[in-house]
Amino acid sequence: MPVRNPYLAALKAGYLFPEIARRRREFAALHPDDPVRIISLGVGNTTEPVLPVINAGLVEGARKLSKVETYTGYSDEGLLELREAISRVFYQSAFSAGEIFISDGAKCDIGRLQLLFGAGVKVAVQDPSYPVYVDGSVLIGAAQNDGGEGYGGITYLPCTAENGYFPGLEALPQNSLLYFCSPNNPTGATATKAELTELVHAALKKGVIIIFDAAYAEYIRDPALPKTIYDIPGSRNCAVEVNSFSKPAGFTGVRLGWTVVPKELTYAGGESVNADWSRVMGTIFNGASNISQAGGLAALTSEGLKEVRALCDFYLGNAALIRGALEKQGIICSGGVNSPYIWARFPGRDSWEVFAEILEKCRVVTTPGSGFGPCGQSFIRFSAFGHRADVKEAAGRLRKLAD
Ligand code: PLP
């Protein structure tokens, strides 16, 4: 028998969301006759149907496969038309098609990107952060490289209410890989242009590559807030951007995303990151589904973009209801504006204990902030992904938190 990858043993127990699902099942089993239905505001999974123009694109993509004249097989780095449309719609055509790689989603690309750097890389993350950055780094062994306890190779940059959820960058290690997410999951904070400028300057000075996760960019409604790291001069020399159709188009199950790797970006030795990414993708990925890509193309037409906006507006409406209900209870929140996540503070309390209290009193499932990193302790993340009737019902039940 081959031995187990030792880095698997270094993963912290249970990925957060299976653990939440387990606790929900446990609670339901303890209350088998409970007449009150449990509502989830826990996960970041979309709930609303794909809107008509985008859906027609998916249907058309499937139809094309049924005819010899229009059938297509592998699409490698993605349909040229889609790569060009992404560059036009999101980056004012600032990137060539060769700098945009179509994928099956941002999470998958985040995992694959780590292969570019290997086990020796120093990693920095916002604390709290989307768990995949840390767990993916652990899996390639990067967390172990300085032999410290636990995740010694990972530097956690605290994002707290005090610093407005933008980390101090003094602790950012030289020549490291920094995962940065804005609008942020879980804090809902969206970095300003001044903050991203500070970030890019620090990265250029310290030889850092930023993996900028813009999966929630379409939730930004404030025109002063950057939707992409490439709004910041100098970023082409220090940043890769991952993005996704999941949250703006309801493609969590359809699967489609992209990664931008500028031609200017190099490693310490001057080698091209873009060329290596093309090699990695060509080696372990065989292209996104042609059906998803047809849907993606429809999403980027003017009618499709209206649907994207409408869908994000719908979830932002949910976010406003949840945040409003929490604030009525005197709970201090961030996010829920320019972001589908609300980050609620419960000072001095343990996150899992608050999770249990909300489940007990309101029959609402949330996400304990501590699952996103040490600085998430005493916070709860509320997700705005849900049907309106459920969100209204849950928001009403949150009144019981005052009891
Ligand atoms: N990045 C962040 C910050 C997320 O919260 C998520 C999903 O919740 C993803 C990426 C995953 O995106 P995708 O569905 O494209 O894999």
Tab-separated table of C-alpha atoms in Angstrom, residues 17 24 37-49 130 183-186 188 214-221 244-253 308-323 336 338-342 364-367 372 381-392 394:
chain	number	residue	atom	x	y	z
A	17	PHE	CA	-19.210	23.458	6.110
A	24	ARG	CA	-27.500	20.899	11.999
A	37	ARG	CA	-38.447	24.545	10.099
A	38	ILE	CA	-34.714	25.231	10.217
A	39	ILE	CA	-33.633	27.983	7.796
A	40	SER	CA	-30.060	28.207	6.592
A	41	LEU	CA	-28.236	31.496	6.322
A	42	GLY	CA	-25.042	29.533	6.632
A	43	VAL	CA	-23.552	28.620	3.319
A	44	GLY	CA	-22.599	30.709	0.324
A	45	ASN	CA	-24.552	28.558	-2.115
A	46	THR	CA	-26.869	30.320	-4.541
A	47	THR	CA	-30.596	29.525	-4.386
A	48	GLU	CA	-32.326	31.440	-7.186
A	49	PRO	CA	-32.911	30.114	-10.715
A	130	TYR	CA	-12.077	31.784	2.942
A	183	PRO	CA	-15.444	41.969	-1.340
A	184	ASN	CA	-14.410	39.709	1.447
A	185	ASN	CA	-15.742	36.368	2.452
A	186	PRO	CA	-16.453	36.278	5.414
A	188	GLY	CA	-18.137	41.488	3.831
A	214	ALA	CA	-12.772	38.865	-6.862
A	215	ALA	CA	-15.549	36.249	-6.749
A	216	TYR	CA	-17.990	38.821	-5.293
A	217	ALA	CA	-16.971	41.830	-7.408
A	218	GLU	CA	-20.390	42.105	-9.077
A	219	TYR	CA	-21.935	42.829	-5.675
A	220	ILE	CA	-20.125	46.163	-5.514
A	221	ARG	CA	-22.600	48.994	-5.940
A	244	SER	CA	-16.210	33.280	-11.082
A	245	PHE	CA	-19.683	33.187	-12.603
A	246	SER	CA	-20.946	31.351	-9.510
A	247	LYS	CA	-22.257	34.207	-7.414
A	248	PRO	CA	-23.123	36.786	-10.112
A	249	ALA	CA	-24.896	34.389	-12.509
A	250	GLY	CA	-26.028	31.597	-10.172
A	251	PHE	CA	-23.469	29.173	-11.643
A	252	THR	CA	-22.451	27.449	-8.389
A	253	GLY	CA	-23.674	24.184	-9.883
A	308	VAL	CA	-26.400	39.525	-13.438
A	309	ARG	CA	-27.193	42.874	-11.889
A	310	ALA	CA	-30.750	41.837	-11.039
A	311	LEU	CA	-29.590	38.615	-9.381
A	312	CYS	CA	-26.951	40.383	-7.297
A	313	ASP	CA	-29.516	43.066	-6.374
A	314	PHE	CA	-31.860	40.348	-5.189
A	315	TYR	CA	-29.255	38.864	-2.826
A	316	LEU	CA	-28.202	42.358	-1.716
A	317	GLY	CA	-31.876	42.930	-0.827
A	318	ASN	CA	-31.704	39.816	1.360
A	319	ALA	CA	-28.506	41.131	2.921
A	320	ALA	CA	-30.205	44.414	3.812
A	321	LEU	CA	-33.048	42.532	5.537
A	322	ILE	CA	-30.660	40.433	7.598
A	323	ARG	CA	-28.384	43.299	8.540
A	336	GLY	CA	-24.125	43.236	3.574
A	338	ASN	CA	-21.409	45.740	-1.700
A	339	SER	CA	-21.252	42.150	-0.456
A	340	PRO	CA	-23.650	39.256	0.220
A	341	TYR	CA	-22.139	38.489	3.645
A	342	ILE	CA	-22.942	40.115	6.973
A	364	VAL	CA	-31.473	29.554	11.861
A	365	VAL	CA	-28.173	28.039	10.704
A	366	THR	CA	-25.272	30.477	10.452
A	367	THR	CA	-21.503	30.157	10.094
A	372	PHE	CA	-12.487	31.321	9.101
A	381	ARG	CA	-21.263	35.171	9.306
A	382	PHE	CA	-24.757	35.489	7.870
A	383	SER	CA	-25.120	34.653	4.197
A	384	ALA	CA	-27.653	36.472	2.021
A	385	PHE	CA	-28.057	33.488	-0.305
A	386	GLY	CA	-31.612	32.247	0.241
A	387	HIS	CA	-35.188	32.525	-0.960
A	388	ARG	CA	-36.779	35.853	-0.021
A	389	ALA	CA	-39.563	34.258	2.022
A	390	ASP	CA	-37.010	32.277	4.061
A	391	VAL	CA	-34.818	35.317	4.608
A	392	LYS	CA	-37.826	37.390	5.757
A	394	ALA	CA	-35.325	34.213	9.450
